[in-house]
Tab-separated table of C-alpha atoms and ligand atoms in Angstrom:
chain	number	residue	atom	x	y	z
Z	1	MET	CA	69.501	-20.410	13.983
Z	2	GLU	CA	71.231	-23.762	13.647
Z	3	LEU	CA	74.828	-24.980	13.984
Z	4	PHE	CA	76.242	-28.178	12.556
Z	5	ALA	CA	79.692	-29.656	12.068
Z	6	VAL	CA	81.001	-30.437	8.603
Z	7	PRO	CA	81.256	-34.262	8.549
Z	8	ASP	CA	84.154	-36.499	7.521
Z	9	LEU	CA	86.952	-33.974	7.166
Z	10	PRO	CA	90.347	-35.694	6.811
Z	11	GLU	CA	93.522	-34.967	8.760
Z	12	ILE	CA	94.597	-31.607	7.318
Z	13	THR	CA	98.159	-31.180	6.064
Z	14	ALA	CA	100.162	-28.375	4.466
Z	15	GLY	CA	98.718	-27.228	1.150
Z	16	ASP	CA	95.206	-28.593	1.716
Z	17	ASP	CA	92.361	-26.460	0.362
Z	18	ILE	CA	89.963	-26.136	3.292
Z	19	ALA	CA	87.353	-24.275	1.226
Z	20	ALA	CA	87.215	-27.122	-1.321
Z	21	LEU	CA	87.129	-29.834	1.376
Z	22	VAL	CA	84.184	-28.082	3.052
Z	23	SER	CA	82.334	-27.336	-0.195
Z	24	ASP	CA	82.590	-31.026	-1.197
Z	25	ARG	CA	80.794	-32.045	1.996
Z	26	VAL	CA	78.117	-29.400	2.587
Z	27	ASP	CA	75.812	-27.373	0.322
Z	28	LEU	CA	76.581	-23.980	1.714
Z	29	ARG	CA	74.177	-21.062	1.445
Z	30	ASP	CA	75.324	-17.514	0.928
Z	31	ASP	CA	74.095	-16.353	4.330
Z	32	ASP	CA	75.868	-19.173	6.233
Z	33	VAL	CA	78.766	-18.363	8.541
Z	34	VAL	CA	81.590	-20.908	8.224
Z	35	CYS	CA	83.590	-21.157	11.463
Z	36	VAL	CA	86.980	-22.801	11.076
Z	37	ALA	CA	89.199	-23.870	13.980
Z	38	SER	CA	92.582	-22.173	13.649
Z	39	THR	CA	94.249	-25.530	14.156
Z	40	VAL	CA	93.278	-26.698	10.653
Z	41	VAL	CA	93.955	-23.303	9.082
Z	42	SER	CA	97.450	-23.497	10.561
Z	43	LYS	CA	98.000	-27.056	9.364
Z	44	ALA	CA	96.877	-26.140	5.838
Z	45	GLU	CA	99.170	-23.110	5.870
Z	46	GLY	CA	102.183	-25.159	6.923
Z	47	ARG	CA	102.437	-23.682	10.416
Z	48	ALA	CA	103.322	-26.979	12.121
Z	49	ALA	CA	106.840	-26.710	13.540
Z	50	ASP	CA	109.352	-28.434	15.775
Z	51	LEU	CA	111.151	-27.299	18.895
Z	52	ASP	CA	114.457	-27.655	17.049
Z	53	ASP	CA	113.290	-24.902	14.659
Z	54	PHE	CA	113.631	-22.489	17.590
Z	55	PRO	CA	117.155	-22.498	19.034
Z	56	ALA	CA	116.845	-20.582	22.282
Z	57	GLY	CA	118.513	-17.191	22.618
Z	58	PRO	CA	119.484	-15.600	25.957
Z	59	ARG	CA	116.077	-13.979	26.510
Z	60	ALA	CA	114.225	-17.271	25.922
Z	61	ARG	CA	116.565	-19.100	28.307
Z	62	GLU	CA	115.946	-16.429	30.945
Z	63	VAL	CA	112.155	-16.579	30.428
Z	64	ALA	CA	112.159	-20.395	30.673
Z	65	ALA	CA	114.345	-20.358	33.803
Z	66	ASN	CA	112.071	-17.794	35.514
Z	67	LEU	CA	109.016	-19.882	34.643
Z	68	GLU	CA	110.641	-23.013	36.026
Z	69	ALA	CA	111.506	-21.199	39.234
Z	70	ALA	CA	107.960	-19.864	39.629
Z	71	THR	CA	106.051	-23.025	38.758
Z	72	GLY	CA	108.426	-25.879	39.613
Z	73	ASP	CA	107.713	-27.419	36.192
Z	74	GLU	CA	110.375	-28.067	33.596
Z	75	LYS	CA	110.187	-25.513	30.748
Z	76	ASP	CA	111.831	-25.974	27.358
Z	77	PRO	CA	113.704	-22.771	26.385
Z	78	ARG	CA	113.032	-23.597	22.718
Z	79	PHE	CA	109.306	-23.328	23.423
Z	80	ALA	CA	109.887	-19.928	25.063
Z	81	GLN	CA	111.842	-18.930	21.944
Z	82	ALA	CA	108.903	-19.899	19.707
Z	83	VAL	CA	106.508	-17.875	21.865
Z	84	LEU	CA	108.792	-14.831	21.774
Z	85	GLU	CA	109.208	-15.045	18.003
Z	86	GLU	CA	105.426	-15.164	17.508
Z	87	SER	CA	104.834	-12.146	19.751
Z	88	THR	CA	105.245	-8.399	19.811
Z	89	GLU	CA	104.845	-7.982	23.578
Z	90	LEU	CA	105.297	-10.265	26.575
Z	91	LEU	CA	102.558	-9.136	28.972
Z	92	MET	CA	103.153	-11.701	31.717
Z	93	GLU	CA	106.163	-13.965	32.281
Z	94	SER	CA	104.812	-15.925	35.194
Z	95	PRO	CA	103.001	-18.184	36.076
Z	96	PHE	CA	102.545	-18.527	32.309
Z	97	LEU	CA	103.564	-16.635	29.177
Z	98	LEU	CA	100.875	-14.177	28.121
Z	99	THR	CA	101.735	-12.352	24.923
Z	100	GLU	CA	100.346	-10.230	22.152
Z	101	THR	CA	100.696	-12.037	18.845
Z	102	ARG	CA	101.875	-10.245	15.730
Z	103	PHE	CA	98.270	-9.828	14.546
Z	104	GLY	CA	96.990	-8.304	17.803
Z	105	HIS	CA	95.471	-11.243	19.689
Z	106	VAL	CA	96.490	-11.626	23.337
Z	107	GLY	CA	96.775	-15.218	24.523
Z	108	VAL	CA	98.756	-17.719	26.556
Z	109	ASN	CA	101.893	-18.994	24.761
Z	110	ALA	CA	101.037	-16.855	21.701
Z	111	GLY	CA	98.341	-19.442	20.935
Z	112	ILE	CA	100.907	-22.134	20.124
Z	113	ASP	CA	99.308	-25.573	20.473
Z	114	ARG	CA	100.932	-28.853	21.382
Z	115	SER	CA	97.805	-31.005	20.972
Z	116	ASN	CA	96.202	-32.320	17.750
Z	117	VAL	CA	99.522	-31.900	15.855
Z	118	PRO	CA	100.633	-35.275	14.464
Z	119	GLU	CA	104.338	-35.679	13.601
Z	120	HIS	CA	105.345	-32.233	14.863
Z	121	ASP	CA	105.953	-30.691	18.282
Z	122	LEU	CA	104.114	-27.410	17.772
Z	123	LEU	CA	101.381	-25.691	15.830
Z	124	LEU	CA	101.721	-21.933	15.448
Z	125	LEU	CA	98.640	-19.770	14.873
Z	126	PRO	CA	98.014	-18.596	11.305
Z	127	THR	CA	100.192	-15.567	10.515
Z	128	ARG	CA	97.251	-13.330	9.594
Z	129	PRO	CA	93.973	-15.099	10.443
Z	130	SER	CA	91.676	-12.497	8.861
Z	131	GLU	CA	93.540	-12.956	5.583
Z	132	SER	CA	93.136	-16.726	5.991
Z	133	ALA	CA	89.401	-16.171	6.544
Z	134	ALA	CA	89.211	-14.050	3.382
Z	135	ARG	CA	90.969	-16.740	1.336
Z	136	ILE	CA	88.605	-19.446	2.606
Z	137	ARG	CA	85.640	-17.157	1.900
Z	138	ASP	CA	86.791	-16.807	-1.710
Z	139	GLY	CA	86.493	-20.588	-2.140
Z	140	VAL	CA	83.099	-21.274	-0.541
Z	141	ALA	CA	79.523	-20.267	-1.370
Z	142	ALA	CA	79.043	-18.761	2.110
Z	143	ASP	CA	79.637	-15.021	2.471
Z	144	ARG	CA	80.986	-15.050	6.022
Z	145	VAL	CA	83.932	-16.869	7.588
Z	146	VAL	CA	85.281	-16.807	11.165
Z	147	VAL	CA	88.604	-18.341	12.245
Z	148	THR	CA	88.457	-19.472	15.877
Z	149	ASP	CA	90.785	-20.577	18.634
Z	150	THR	CA	90.130	-22.008	22.078
Z	151	CYS	CA	91.408	-19.623	24.694
Z	152	GLY	CA	91.221	-18.692	28.336
Z	153	ARG	CA	89.893	-15.259	29.166
Z	154	PRO	CA	90.691	-13.001	32.150
Z	155	PHE	CA	88.538	-13.407	35.281
Z	156	ARG	CA	87.215	-16.833	34.274
Z	157	HIS	CA	88.244	-20.448	34.642
Z	158	GLY	CA	88.398	-22.694	31.615
Z	159	GLN	CA	88.606	-21.971	27.934
Z	160	ARG	CA	86.163	-21.108	25.176
Z	161	GLY	CA	86.120	-20.288	21.494
Z	162	VAL	CA	87.147	-16.798	20.458
Z	163	ALA	CA	87.471	-15.260	17.015
Z	164	ILE	CA	91.002	-14.501	15.854
Z	165	GLY	CA	90.065	-13.686	12.244
Z	166	TRP	CA	86.956	-12.989	10.197
Z	167	ALA	CA	85.879	-12.012	6.688
Z	168	GLY	CA	82.657	-10.952	4.995
Z	169	MET	CA	81.159	-9.474	8.130
Z	170	GLN	CA	81.980	-6.887	10.725
Z	171	ALA	CA	83.273	-8.024	14.095
Z	172	SER	CA	80.611	-6.374	16.230
Z	173	ARG	CA	76.983	-5.391	16.077
Z	174	ASP	CA	76.343	-1.868	17.292
Z	175	TRP	CA	73.234	-1.398	19.439
Z	176	ARG	CA	74.076	2.132	20.514
Z	177	GLY	CA	71.274	4.598	19.946
Z	178	GLU	CA	68.637	1.842	19.892
Z	179	PRO	CA	65.889	1.704	22.552
Z	180	ASP	CA	65.736	-0.883	25.347
Z	181	ARG	CA	62.363	-2.216	26.524
Z	182	ASP	CA	61.731	0.936	28.560
Z	183	GLY	CA	62.488	3.166	25.638
Z	184	ARG	CA	65.846	4.202	27.131
Z	185	GLU	CA	68.559	4.620	24.586
Z	186	LEU	CA	71.415	2.083	24.731
Z	187	GLY	CA	74.626	3.985	25.300
Z	188	VAL	CA	77.475	1.464	25.259
Z	189	THR	CA	76.429	-1.929	23.880
Z	190	VAL	CA	78.631	-3.052	21.012
Z	191	GLU	CA	78.120	-6.814	20.809
Z	192	ASN	CA	81.157	-8.790	19.727
Z	193	VAL	CA	79.359	-11.152	17.355
Z	194	VAL	CA	82.430	-12.908	15.940
Z	195	ASP	CA	83.434	-14.001	19.447
Z	196	GLU	CA	79.893	-15.180	20.151
Z	197	LEU	CA	79.804	-17.214	16.951
Z	198	ALA	CA	83.267	-18.608	17.723
Z	199	ALA	CA	82.163	-19.680	21.208
Z	200	ALA	CA	79.086	-21.423	19.793
Z	201	ALA	CA	81.118	-23.116	17.051
Z	202	ASN	CA	83.765	-24.235	19.549
Z	203	LEU	CA	81.002	-25.876	21.594
Z	204	VAL	CA	80.106	-27.992	18.547
Z	205	SER	CA	83.747	-28.618	17.494
Z	206	GLY	CA	84.975	-30.153	20.725
Z	207	GLU	CA	88.588	-30.210	21.879
Z	208	GLY	CA	89.772	-33.793	21.613
Z	209	ASP	CA	89.641	-36.323	18.812
Z	210	ASP	CA	86.147	-35.353	17.588
Z	211	GLY	CA	87.501	-34.424	14.159
Z	212	THR	CA	85.061	-31.573	13.587
Z	213	PRO	CA	87.070	-28.399	13.072
Z	214	VAL	CA	84.561	-26.658	10.791
Z	215	VAL	CA	81.097	-25.640	11.949
Z	216	VAL	CA	78.408	-23.999	9.842
Z	217	VAL	CA	76.124	-21.431	11.452
Z	218	ARG	CA	72.894	-21.287	9.481
Z	219	ASP	CA	70.169	-18.619	9.653
Z	220	PHE	CA	72.082	-16.212	11.824
Z	221	GLU	CA	70.687	-12.791	10.986
Z	222	TRP	CA	72.544	-9.606	11.755
Z	223	GLY	CA	69.304	-7.614	11.711
Z	224	ASP	CA	68.948	-3.913	11.171
Z	225	HIS	CA	71.999	-2.808	13.157
Z	226	GLY	CA	75.189	-0.996	12.476
Z	227	GLY	CA	78.549	-2.650	12.870
Z	228	SER	CA	82.126	-2.108	13.864
Z	229	ASP	CA	85.301	-3.905	12.885
Z	230	ARG	CA	87.105	-3.231	16.157
Z	231	HIS	CA	88.034	-6.434	17.983
Z	232	PHE	CA	91.460	-6.407	19.650
Z	233	ARG	CA	91.784	-3.493	22.066
Z	234	ASP	CA	94.447	-0.854	21.515
Z	235	VAL	CA	96.980	-0.740	24.338
Z	236	ASP	CA	95.936	2.844	25.164
Z	237	GLY	CA	92.333	1.893	25.880
Z	238	ASP	CA	93.098	-1.402	27.603
Z	239	PHE	CA	93.267	-0.902	31.361
Z	240	VAL	CA	93.832	-4.604	32.101
Z	241	ARG	CA	96.919	-4.609	29.916
Z	242	GLN	CA	98.170	-1.416	31.442
Z	243	ALA	CA	97.680	-2.864	34.925
Z	244	LEU	CA	99.699	-5.924	33.924
Z	245	ARG	CA	102.693	-3.791	33.050
Z	246	GLY	CA	104.845	-3.777	36.122
Z	247	TRP	CA	102.794	-6.483	37.897
Z	248	GLU	CA	104.752	-9.429	39.290
Z	249	PHE	CA	103.529	-12.892	40.162
Z	250	ASP	CA	104.234	-13.912	43.742
Z	251	ALA	CA	103.791	-17.673	44.154
J	1	LIG	P1	91.789	-25.080	18.195
J	1	LIG	O1	90.635	-24.840	19.125
J	1	LIG	O2	91.701	-24.268	16.926
J	1	LIG	O3	93.122	-24.949	18.860
J	1	LIG	O4	91.693	-26.613	17.680
J	1	LIG	P2	91.545	-27.991	18.514
J	1	LIG	O5	92.874	-28.652	18.601
J	1	LIG	O6	90.795	-27.764	19.784
J	1	LIG	O7	90.636	-28.829	17.520
J	1	LIG	C1	89.308	-28.439	17.229
J	1	LIG	C2	88.550	-29.589	16.576
J	1	LIG	O8	89.175	-29.915	15.341
J	1	LIG	C3	88.532	-30.892	17.386
J	1	LIG	O9	87.271	-31.513	17.108
J	1	LIG	C4	89.669	-31.725	16.753
J	1	LIG	O10	89.458	-33.112	16.892
J	1	LIG	C5	89.529	-31.308	15.306
J	1	LIG	N1	90.740	-31.390	14.480
J	1	LIG	C6	91.971	-30.889	14.716
J	1	LIG	N2	92.787	-31.102	13.667
J	1	LIG	C7	92.041	-31.770	12.741
J	1	LIG	C8	92.310	-32.276	11.426
J	1	LIG	O11	93.407	-32.144	10.875
J	1	LIG	N3	91.269	-32.900	10.784
J	1	LIG	C9	90.033	-33.062	11.353
J	1	LIG	N4	89.058	-33.657	10.660
J	1	LIG	N5	89.767	-32.600	12.577
J	1	LIG	C10	90.748	-31.964	13.256
J	2	LIG	MN1	94.448	-23.545	19.585
J	3	LIG	MN1	89.949	-26.058	20.595
């Protein structure tokens, strides 16, 4: 298996056709997986925005004031407003805003970025990243597309690539019922392949001014395994989320 970045992609702006830009630069094969950083999907879809687009309501002002009190850092209530508008649930208000986005992904600040966004204050995540992945897939020779974002995860320092959308493949590879090396049957292992591919692609993409938002994964074989399209946990089965309800940060 091999990963490589698509070279020489320009600065992406609203209306750009990412599939065409990639296809012009790489001869894709049908079994390639094309991993696209959400930042360029968002730019192409016109999701760059400004703080002034989000006049703060009372809830956003309260959230920003609580954050300021807890962290000692100045917080713009318009930013809190943007996060609230992008989210269906605020899971944590302090020491940072952890929310569920409208498409089911849980992340800090609803995944809104303030880096790599020329001429605007903010970059919102794509509205429906799996639909974005499907549209890109329609325009490239590769059969599989993953939309990634760089995100922190619970219990670990630092950030990594995670999948927020995918098309042409299932999210996870199901090993249940298959034997381990002792012949014991695997009972629980459902491997989240789209996250693994996103993490690998993110490693190649970089985070700064590298300019390599699209990474091709070549010769990744799913093998003779079943699959599952489950990715974001339902609230009912998510004990971490349930524990967060009612939890308060004490600085
Ligand atoms: P995120 O992980 O999806 O939030 O995206 P990042 O901001 O971390 O950017 C990922 C990669 O894409 C980095 O290598 C950036 O330099 C690059 N990048 C971001 N925007 C653009 C763009 O418009 N054009 C090009 N060519 N590269 C970009
Ligand atoms: Mn991001
Ligand atoms: Mn990143």
